[in-house]
Amino acid sequence: MASEPSKYKSAVRTSRLGTPPDHRGRFAPSPTGPLHFGSLVAAVGSYLRARSLGGQWLVRIEDIDPPREVAGAAADQLETLRRFGMIADEPVIYQSRSARLHQAALEQLLRTGQAFECGCSRRDLPESGIYPGTCRNGIPPGRQARSVRLKVDDQAVEFEDAIQGPCRQNPAHQSGDFVVRRADGLMAYQLAVVVDDAASGINEVVRGADLIDSTGRQILVYQALGERPPGYAHLPIIVDENGRKLSKSDADDPVQARRPASTLRLALRALKHEPPDGCRSLEATWKWAIENFDIRQVPRDEVAIGVHPQ
Ligand code: GLU
């Protein structure tokens, strides 16, 4: 052991992630509409992972994008979680209240030269959406600072996803230097999510696979801030019978009006954890699911499910 100290250390680190009593997970909806079945599955997956490991489960309302926010949505989402029996272990966190932390992180990135001010508008960017580095070494004359971007090197970011397996992304080929503070002055999701997860001590992020493409960029933000990235587990995307992804903005299929026990059963079916027939009540269904949850059984690929059970 003593001859390989660094290997030993990293083995300890890896095995500690997601192992009781240290696991800290979260569900972090944006209040852009009522929870739909796909977001319910994300809530259920993150909740079961935490409960089955004897860990902590937090809820954070990601309310830092007022133009996209829908009045009353956060309260509706929390009420839906409550009706389904998912109660956070700590007071609900509102991301809008961490503005100081976001600002401090942004200033750190600028001060250390890992981020830069950018004067480009959308019109100035190529169709590929990949930032060509225009303002990396200073804003060209005649332009004003608009957004702030993180510098991205052409380098693969690798992570082991507990559901999707080994993943490799190269943010230089996905986005190039990416926005951490938007031109409208709001903090970008990629920065805020990292700052808040780090501040809450989240050590495993369990969320929908629609966000997996952001993971490489988020790992770069952790590294730039000198923080250790969490583990990741990306749950399958849920599509309807016609293969269409469910989305909050379509106000698709809100789950708030549904019967919790049968809807939870359907969410568990999507995660390949359908309880035996005898489990009917909400309590019995949760009990069975917590005792039997095994993340290795969760499917990787899109799950098509008839979302109207009754
Ligand atoms: N707020 C994001 C959403 O509702 C999810 C953030 C995350 O889980 O990383 O889509």
Short mmCIF file of C-alpha atoms and ligand atoms in Angstrom, two decimals:
data_model
loop_
_atom_site.label_atom_id
_atom_site.label_comp_id
_atom_site.label_asym_id
_atom_site.label_seq_id
_atom_site.Cartn_x
_atom_site.Cartn_y
_atom_site.Cartn_z
CA MET A 1 0.00 0.00 0.00
CA ALA A 2 2.62 2.47 1.09
CA SER A 3 4.47 2.07 -2.21
CA GLU A 4 1.44 3.31 -4.17
CA PRO A 5 0.02 6.12 -2.11
CA SER A 6 -1.72 8.03 -4.89
CA LYS A 7 -3.46 4.97 -6.31
CA TYR A 8 -4.64 4.00 -2.88
CA LYS A 9 -5.99 7.46 -2.27
CA SER A 10 -7.91 7.59 -5.51
CA ALA A 11 -9.36 4.12 -4.89
CA VAL A 12 -10.65 5.36 -1.55
CA ARG A 13 -12.10 8.45 -3.18
CA THR A 14 -13.96 6.55 -5.85
CA SER A 15 -15.41 3.97 -3.53
CA ARG A 16 -16.56 6.64 -1.10
CA LEU A 17 -18.75 8.27 -3.71
CA GLY A 18 -22.30 7.09 -3.37
CA THR A 19 -21.51 4.95 -0.33
CA PRO A 20 -23.41 5.46 2.91
CA PRO A 21 -23.46 7.56 4.94
CA ASP A 22 -21.77 10.08 2.65
CA HIS A 23 -24.02 10.13 -0.38
CA ARG A 24 -25.58 13.54 -1.04
CA GLY A 25 -27.81 13.80 -4.04
CA ARG A 26 -30.40 16.29 -5.24
CA PHE A 27 -33.25 17.06 -7.59
CA ALA A 28 -32.92 20.51 -9.18
CA PRO A 29 -35.92 21.50 -11.30
CA SER A 30 -36.19 24.84 -13.08
CA PRO A 31 -39.56 26.44 -12.28
CA THR A 32 -40.63 26.66 -15.92
CA GLY A 33 -43.84 24.66 -15.54
CA PRO A 34 -45.42 21.81 -13.61
CA LEU A 35 -43.44 18.58 -13.28
CA HIS A 36 -44.15 16.24 -16.18
CA PHE A 37 -43.65 12.51 -16.17
CA GLY A 38 -40.02 12.79 -17.39
CA SER A 39 -39.06 15.13 -14.56
CA LEU A 40 -40.91 12.91 -12.09
CA VAL A 41 -38.70 10.02 -13.21
CA ALA A 42 -35.62 12.20 -12.56
CA ALA A 43 -36.94 13.05 -9.09
CA VAL A 44 -37.73 9.39 -8.34
CA GLY A 45 -34.34 8.18 -9.63
CA SER A 46 -32.34 10.67 -7.58
CA TYR A 47 -34.52 10.09 -4.50
CA LEU A 48 -34.23 6.30 -4.70
CA ARG A 49 -30.48 6.45 -5.19
CA ALA A 50 -30.11 8.56 -2.04
CA ARG A 51 -32.60 6.59 0.06
CA SER A 52 -31.26 3.20 -0.99
CA LEU A 53 -27.75 4.28 0.05
CA GLY A 54 -28.93 5.79 3.32
CA GLY A 55 -27.74 9.18 2.03
CA GLN A 56 -29.17 12.67 1.91
CA TRP A 57 -31.53 14.03 -0.75
CA LEU A 58 -31.86 17.75 -1.37
CA VAL A 59 -34.18 19.82 -3.54
CA ARG A 60 -33.01 22.99 -5.26
CA ILE A 61 -35.29 25.23 -7.26
CA GLU A 62 -33.18 26.62 -10.13
CA ASP A 63 -34.88 30.00 -10.33
CA ILE A 64 -32.17 32.17 -11.83
CA ASP A 65 -33.72 32.68 -15.24
CA PRO A 66 -36.70 35.02 -14.69
CA PRO A 67 -37.57 35.23 -18.41
CA ARG A 68 -38.22 31.46 -18.44
CA GLU A 69 -39.87 31.24 -15.04
CA VAL A 70 -43.58 30.55 -14.75
CA ALA A 71 -45.34 32.12 -11.77
CA GLY A 72 -46.38 29.50 -9.22
CA ALA A 73 -44.39 26.69 -10.87
CA ALA A 74 -41.91 26.25 -8.01
CA ALA A 75 -44.72 25.90 -5.46
CA ASP A 76 -46.53 23.43 -7.74
CA GLN A 77 -43.39 21.35 -8.18
CA LEU A 78 -42.76 21.20 -4.43
CA GLU A 79 -46.39 20.29 -3.80
CA THR A 80 -46.15 17.49 -6.37
CA LEU A 81 -43.01 16.10 -4.72
CA ARG A 82 -44.80 16.20 -1.36
CA ARG A 83 -47.87 14.39 -2.70
CA PHE A 84 -45.60 11.69 -4.05
CA GLY A 85 -43.92 11.39 -0.66
CA MET A 86 -40.55 12.88 -1.64
CA ILE A 87 -39.46 15.20 1.15
CA ALA A 88 -35.99 16.75 1.14
CA ASP A 89 -33.70 16.20 4.11
CA GLU A 90 -32.82 19.89 4.32
CA PRO A 91 -34.74 23.10 3.66
CA VAL A 92 -35.43 23.66 -0.04
CA ILE A 93 -32.68 25.72 -1.67
CA TYR A 94 -33.60 28.58 -4.01
CA GLN A 95 -30.79 29.16 -6.45
CA SER A 96 -31.67 32.85 -6.78
CA ARG A 97 -30.47 33.28 -3.20
CA SER A 98 -26.90 32.21 -4.06
CA ALA A 99 -26.19 35.22 -6.29
CA ARG A 100 -23.19 36.20 -4.14
CA LEU A 101 -21.63 32.76 -4.48
CA HIS A 102 -22.17 32.82 -8.26
CA GLN A 103 -20.59 36.26 -8.50
CA ALA A 104 -17.60 35.23 -6.37
CA ALA A 105 -17.03 32.18 -8.59
CA LEU A 106 -17.26 34.31 -11.71
CA GLU A 107 -14.73 36.79 -10.31
CA GLN A 108 -12.38 33.94 -9.39
CA LEU A 109 -12.53 32.61 -12.96
CA LEU A 110 -11.82 36.07 -14.40
CA ARG A 111 -9.06 36.83 -11.90
CA THR A 112 -7.26 33.57 -12.62
CA GLY A 113 -7.51 34.16 -16.35
CA GLN A 114 -9.63 31.05 -16.91
CA ALA A 115 -12.56 33.13 -18.13
CA PHE A 116 -12.72 36.22 -20.30
CA GLU A 117 -15.17 38.91 -21.30
CA CYS A 118 -16.66 38.49 -24.73
CA GLY A 119 -18.16 41.14 -26.98
CA CYS A 120 -19.76 38.82 -29.51
CA SER A 121 -23.48 38.67 -30.05
CA ARG A 122 -25.23 35.62 -31.43
CA ARG A 123 -24.96 37.15 -34.91
CA ASP A 124 -21.17 37.09 -34.66
CA LEU A 125 -21.00 33.34 -34.04
CA PRO A 126 -20.73 30.68 -36.73
CA GLU A 127 -23.67 28.44 -37.48
CA SER A 128 -21.93 25.49 -35.81
CA GLY A 129 -22.44 27.28 -32.49
CA ILE A 130 -18.79 26.58 -31.67
CA TYR A 131 -17.14 29.71 -30.40
CA PRO A 132 -14.18 30.60 -32.63
CA GLY A 133 -12.16 32.29 -29.87
CA THR A 134 -12.75 35.84 -31.12
CA CYS A 135 -12.38 37.64 -27.75
CA ARG A 136 -10.10 35.14 -25.99
CA ASN A 137 -7.21 37.56 -26.07
CA GLY A 138 -9.18 40.77 -25.79
CA ILE A 139 -12.36 42.26 -27.22
CA PRO A 140 -11.79 43.60 -30.75
CA PRO A 141 -11.98 47.42 -31.03
CA GLY A 142 -15.47 48.80 -31.44
CA ARG A 143 -17.12 46.05 -29.39
CA GLN A 144 -18.23 46.09 -25.78
CA ALA A 145 -18.11 43.33 -23.16
CA ARG A 146 -21.38 41.40 -23.19
CA SER A 147 -20.95 37.93 -21.76
CA VAL A 148 -18.22 36.03 -19.92
CA ARG A 149 -16.88 32.74 -21.28
CA LEU A 150 -14.78 29.96 -19.78
CA LYS A 151 -11.66 29.10 -21.78
CA VAL A 152 -11.80 25.57 -23.09
CA ASP A 153 -8.75 23.62 -24.25
CA ASP A 154 -9.01 21.02 -26.98
CA GLN A 155 -8.95 18.06 -24.63
CA ALA A 156 -11.20 15.12 -23.81
CA VAL A 157 -13.04 15.07 -20.50
CA GLU A 158 -13.73 11.56 -19.26
CA PHE A 159 -16.12 10.41 -16.57
CA GLU A 160 -17.67 7.16 -15.44
CA ASP A 161 -21.45 7.46 -15.44
CA ALA A 162 -23.14 5.05 -13.00
CA ILE A 163 -25.86 4.35 -15.60
CA GLN A 164 -24.42 5.29 -18.99
CA GLY A 165 -20.95 3.78 -18.37
CA PRO A 166 -17.67 5.37 -19.45
CA CYS A 167 -18.20 8.72 -21.20
CA ARG A 168 -15.82 10.93 -23.12
CA GLN A 169 -16.64 14.44 -24.29
CA ASN A 170 -14.58 17.22 -25.79
CA PRO A 171 -16.22 20.57 -24.98
CA ALA A 172 -13.88 22.28 -27.49
CA HIS A 173 -15.80 20.41 -30.20
CA GLN A 174 -19.24 20.84 -28.60
CA SER A 175 -19.26 24.54 -27.75
CA GLY A 176 -15.71 25.87 -27.54
CA ASP A 177 -15.26 28.58 -24.88
CA PHE A 178 -18.71 28.64 -23.31
CA VAL A 179 -20.83 31.28 -21.61
CA VAL A 180 -20.73 31.42 -17.82
CA ARG A 181 -22.42 34.83 -17.53
CA ARG A 182 -24.94 35.69 -20.18
CA ALA A 183 -25.19 38.94 -22.13
CA ASP A 184 -28.37 39.78 -20.17
CA GLY A 185 -26.27 39.70 -16.99
CA LEU A 186 -27.76 36.43 -15.69
CA MET A 187 -25.48 33.60 -14.61
CA ALA A 188 -25.46 30.68 -17.01
CA TYR A 189 -26.79 27.30 -15.94
CA GLN A 190 -23.33 25.71 -16.44
CA LEU A 191 -21.77 27.93 -13.77
CA ALA A 192 -24.67 28.16 -11.32
CA VAL A 193 -25.33 24.41 -11.20
CA VAL A 194 -21.69 23.69 -10.35
CA VAL A 195 -21.38 26.43 -7.73
CA ASP A 196 -24.57 25.34 -5.98
CA ASP A 197 -23.87 21.61 -6.12
CA ALA A 198 -20.38 22.24 -4.72
CA ALA A 199 -21.76 24.54 -2.00
CA SER A 200 -24.27 21.85 -0.96
CA GLY A 201 -21.63 19.11 -0.93
CA ILE A 202 -23.46 17.11 -3.61
CA ASN A 203 -21.27 14.13 -4.44
CA GLU A 204 -23.45 12.40 -7.01
CA VAL A 205 -25.66 14.09 -9.59
CA VAL A 206 -28.53 11.85 -10.75
CA ARG A 207 -30.56 13.54 -13.51
CA GLY A 208 -32.03 13.03 -16.95
CA ALA A 209 -29.80 12.05 -19.87
CA ASP A 210 -30.98 15.17 -21.73
CA LEU A 211 -28.32 16.94 -19.61
CA ILE A 212 -25.46 14.53 -20.24
CA ASP A 213 -23.95 16.72 -22.97
CA SER A 214 -23.43 19.46 -20.38
CA THR A 215 -21.47 17.21 -18.04
CA GLY A 216 -18.05 17.68 -19.67
CA ARG A 217 -18.45 21.46 -19.49
CA GLN A 218 -19.53 21.26 -15.87
CA ILE A 219 -16.50 19.14 -14.99
CA LEU A 220 -14.34 21.87 -16.55
CA VAL A 221 -16.04 24.45 -14.32
CA TYR A 222 -15.32 22.31 -11.23
CA GLN A 223 -11.69 22.03 -12.28
CA ALA A 224 -11.38 25.75 -12.98
CA LEU A 225 -12.76 26.51 -9.51
CA GLY A 226 -10.44 23.97 -7.88
CA GLU A 227 -13.37 21.79 -6.75
CA ARG A 228 -13.72 18.03 -7.07
CA PRO A 229 -16.48 17.02 -9.50
CA PRO A 230 -19.24 14.73 -8.21
CA GLY A 231 -20.11 11.33 -9.63
CA TYR A 232 -22.77 11.28 -12.33
CA ALA A 233 -25.70 9.02 -13.20
CA HIS A 234 -27.85 9.99 -16.18
CA LEU A 235 -31.32 8.46 -16.22
CA PRO A 236 -32.98 7.41 -19.48
CA ILE A 237 -34.98 10.00 -21.37
CA ILE A 238 -38.71 9.26 -21.31
CA VAL A 239 -40.59 9.55 -24.58
CA ASP A 240 -44.29 9.09 -25.26
CA GLU A 241 -45.84 6.35 -27.38
CA ASN A 242 -44.90 8.31 -30.51
CA GLY A 243 -41.24 8.70 -29.53
CA ARG A 244 -41.66 12.35 -28.59
CA LYS A 245 -39.69 13.69 -25.61
CA LEU A 246 -41.82 15.12 -22.82
CA SER A 247 -41.09 18.70 -21.88
CA LYS A 248 -42.23 21.20 -19.30
CA SER A 249 -42.49 24.00 -21.82
CA ASP A 250 -45.15 22.04 -23.75
CA ALA A 251 -46.90 21.77 -20.37
CA ASP A 252 -46.93 18.14 -21.35
CA ASP A 253 -48.69 15.75 -19.16
CA PRO A 254 -48.42 17.36 -15.71
CA VAL A 255 -48.28 14.70 -13.03
CA GLN A 256 -49.72 16.85 -10.26
CA ALA A 257 -53.26 15.71 -10.91
CA ARG A 258 -52.43 12.01 -11.11
CA ARG A 259 -52.85 9.34 -8.47
CA PRO A 260 -49.41 9.11 -6.83
CA ALA A 261 -49.26 5.34 -6.20
CA SER A 262 -50.05 4.26 -9.76
CA THR A 263 -47.94 7.05 -11.28
CA LEU A 264 -45.00 6.11 -9.07
CA ARG A 265 -45.40 2.52 -10.25
CA LEU A 266 -45.21 3.74 -13.83
CA ALA A 267 -42.05 5.76 -13.06
CA LEU A 268 -40.55 2.65 -11.49
CA ARG A 269 -41.47 0.64 -14.57
CA ALA A 270 -39.55 3.19 -16.67
CA LEU A 271 -36.55 2.62 -14.40
CA LYS A 272 -36.98 -1.19 -14.69
CA HIS A 273 -37.95 -1.48 -11.04
CA GLU A 274 -41.63 -2.34 -11.22
CA PRO A 275 -42.80 -3.64 -7.83
CA PRO A 276 -44.73 -6.91 -7.50
CA ASP A 277 -48.52 -6.72 -7.92
CA GLY A 278 -49.18 -6.87 -4.19
CA CYS A 279 -47.48 -3.49 -3.64
CA ARG A 280 -50.33 -1.03 -4.16
CA SER A 281 -50.15 1.79 -1.63
CA LEU A 282 -47.69 4.64 -2.01
CA GLU A 283 -45.91 3.59 1.22
CA ALA A 284 -45.60 -0.06 0.19
CA THR A 285 -44.37 0.94 -3.26
CA TRP A 286 -41.67 3.21 -1.86
CA LYS A 287 -40.63 0.62 0.71
CA TRP A 288 -40.20 -2.02 -1.96
CA ALA A 289 -38.40 0.35 -4.33
CA ILE A 290 -35.95 1.62 -1.68
CA GLU A 291 -35.12 -1.93 -0.63
CA ASN A 292 -34.71 -3.15 -4.20
CA PHE A 293 -33.17 -0.21 -6.01
CA ASP A 294 -30.09 -1.18 -7.97
CA ILE A 295 -28.72 1.50 -10.25
CA ARG A 296 -27.17 -1.15 -12.55
CA GLN A 297 -30.69 -2.23 -13.54
CA VAL A 298 -31.70 1.22 -14.75
CA PRO A 299 -31.82 1.26 -18.57
CA ARG A 300 -29.50 3.56 -20.49
CA ASP A 301 -31.55 4.15 -23.57
CA GLU A 302 -34.69 6.14 -24.15
CA VAL A 303 -37.77 4.54 -22.59
CA ALA A 304 -41.07 4.81 -24.44
CA ILE A 305 -43.94 4.61 -22.04
CA GLY A 306 -47.65 5.15 -22.30
CA VAL A 307 -47.92 7.98 -19.81
CA HIS A 308 -51.65 7.85 -19.21
CA PRO A 309 -52.08 4.98 -16.78
CA GLN A 310 -55.69 5.39 -15.70
N1 GLU B 1 -32.60 22.78 -13.68
C1 GLU B 1 -32.36 21.80 -14.70
C2 GLU B 1 -33.69 21.38 -15.34
O1 GLU B 1 -34.73 21.48 -14.74
C3 GLU B 1 -31.67 20.55 -14.18
C4 GLU B 1 -30.35 20.81 -13.59
C5 GLU B 1 -29.56 19.57 -13.22
O2 GLU B 1 -30.13 18.58 -12.76
O3 GLU B 1 -28.34 19.62 -13.37
O4 GLU B 1 -33.69 20.93 -16.45
#
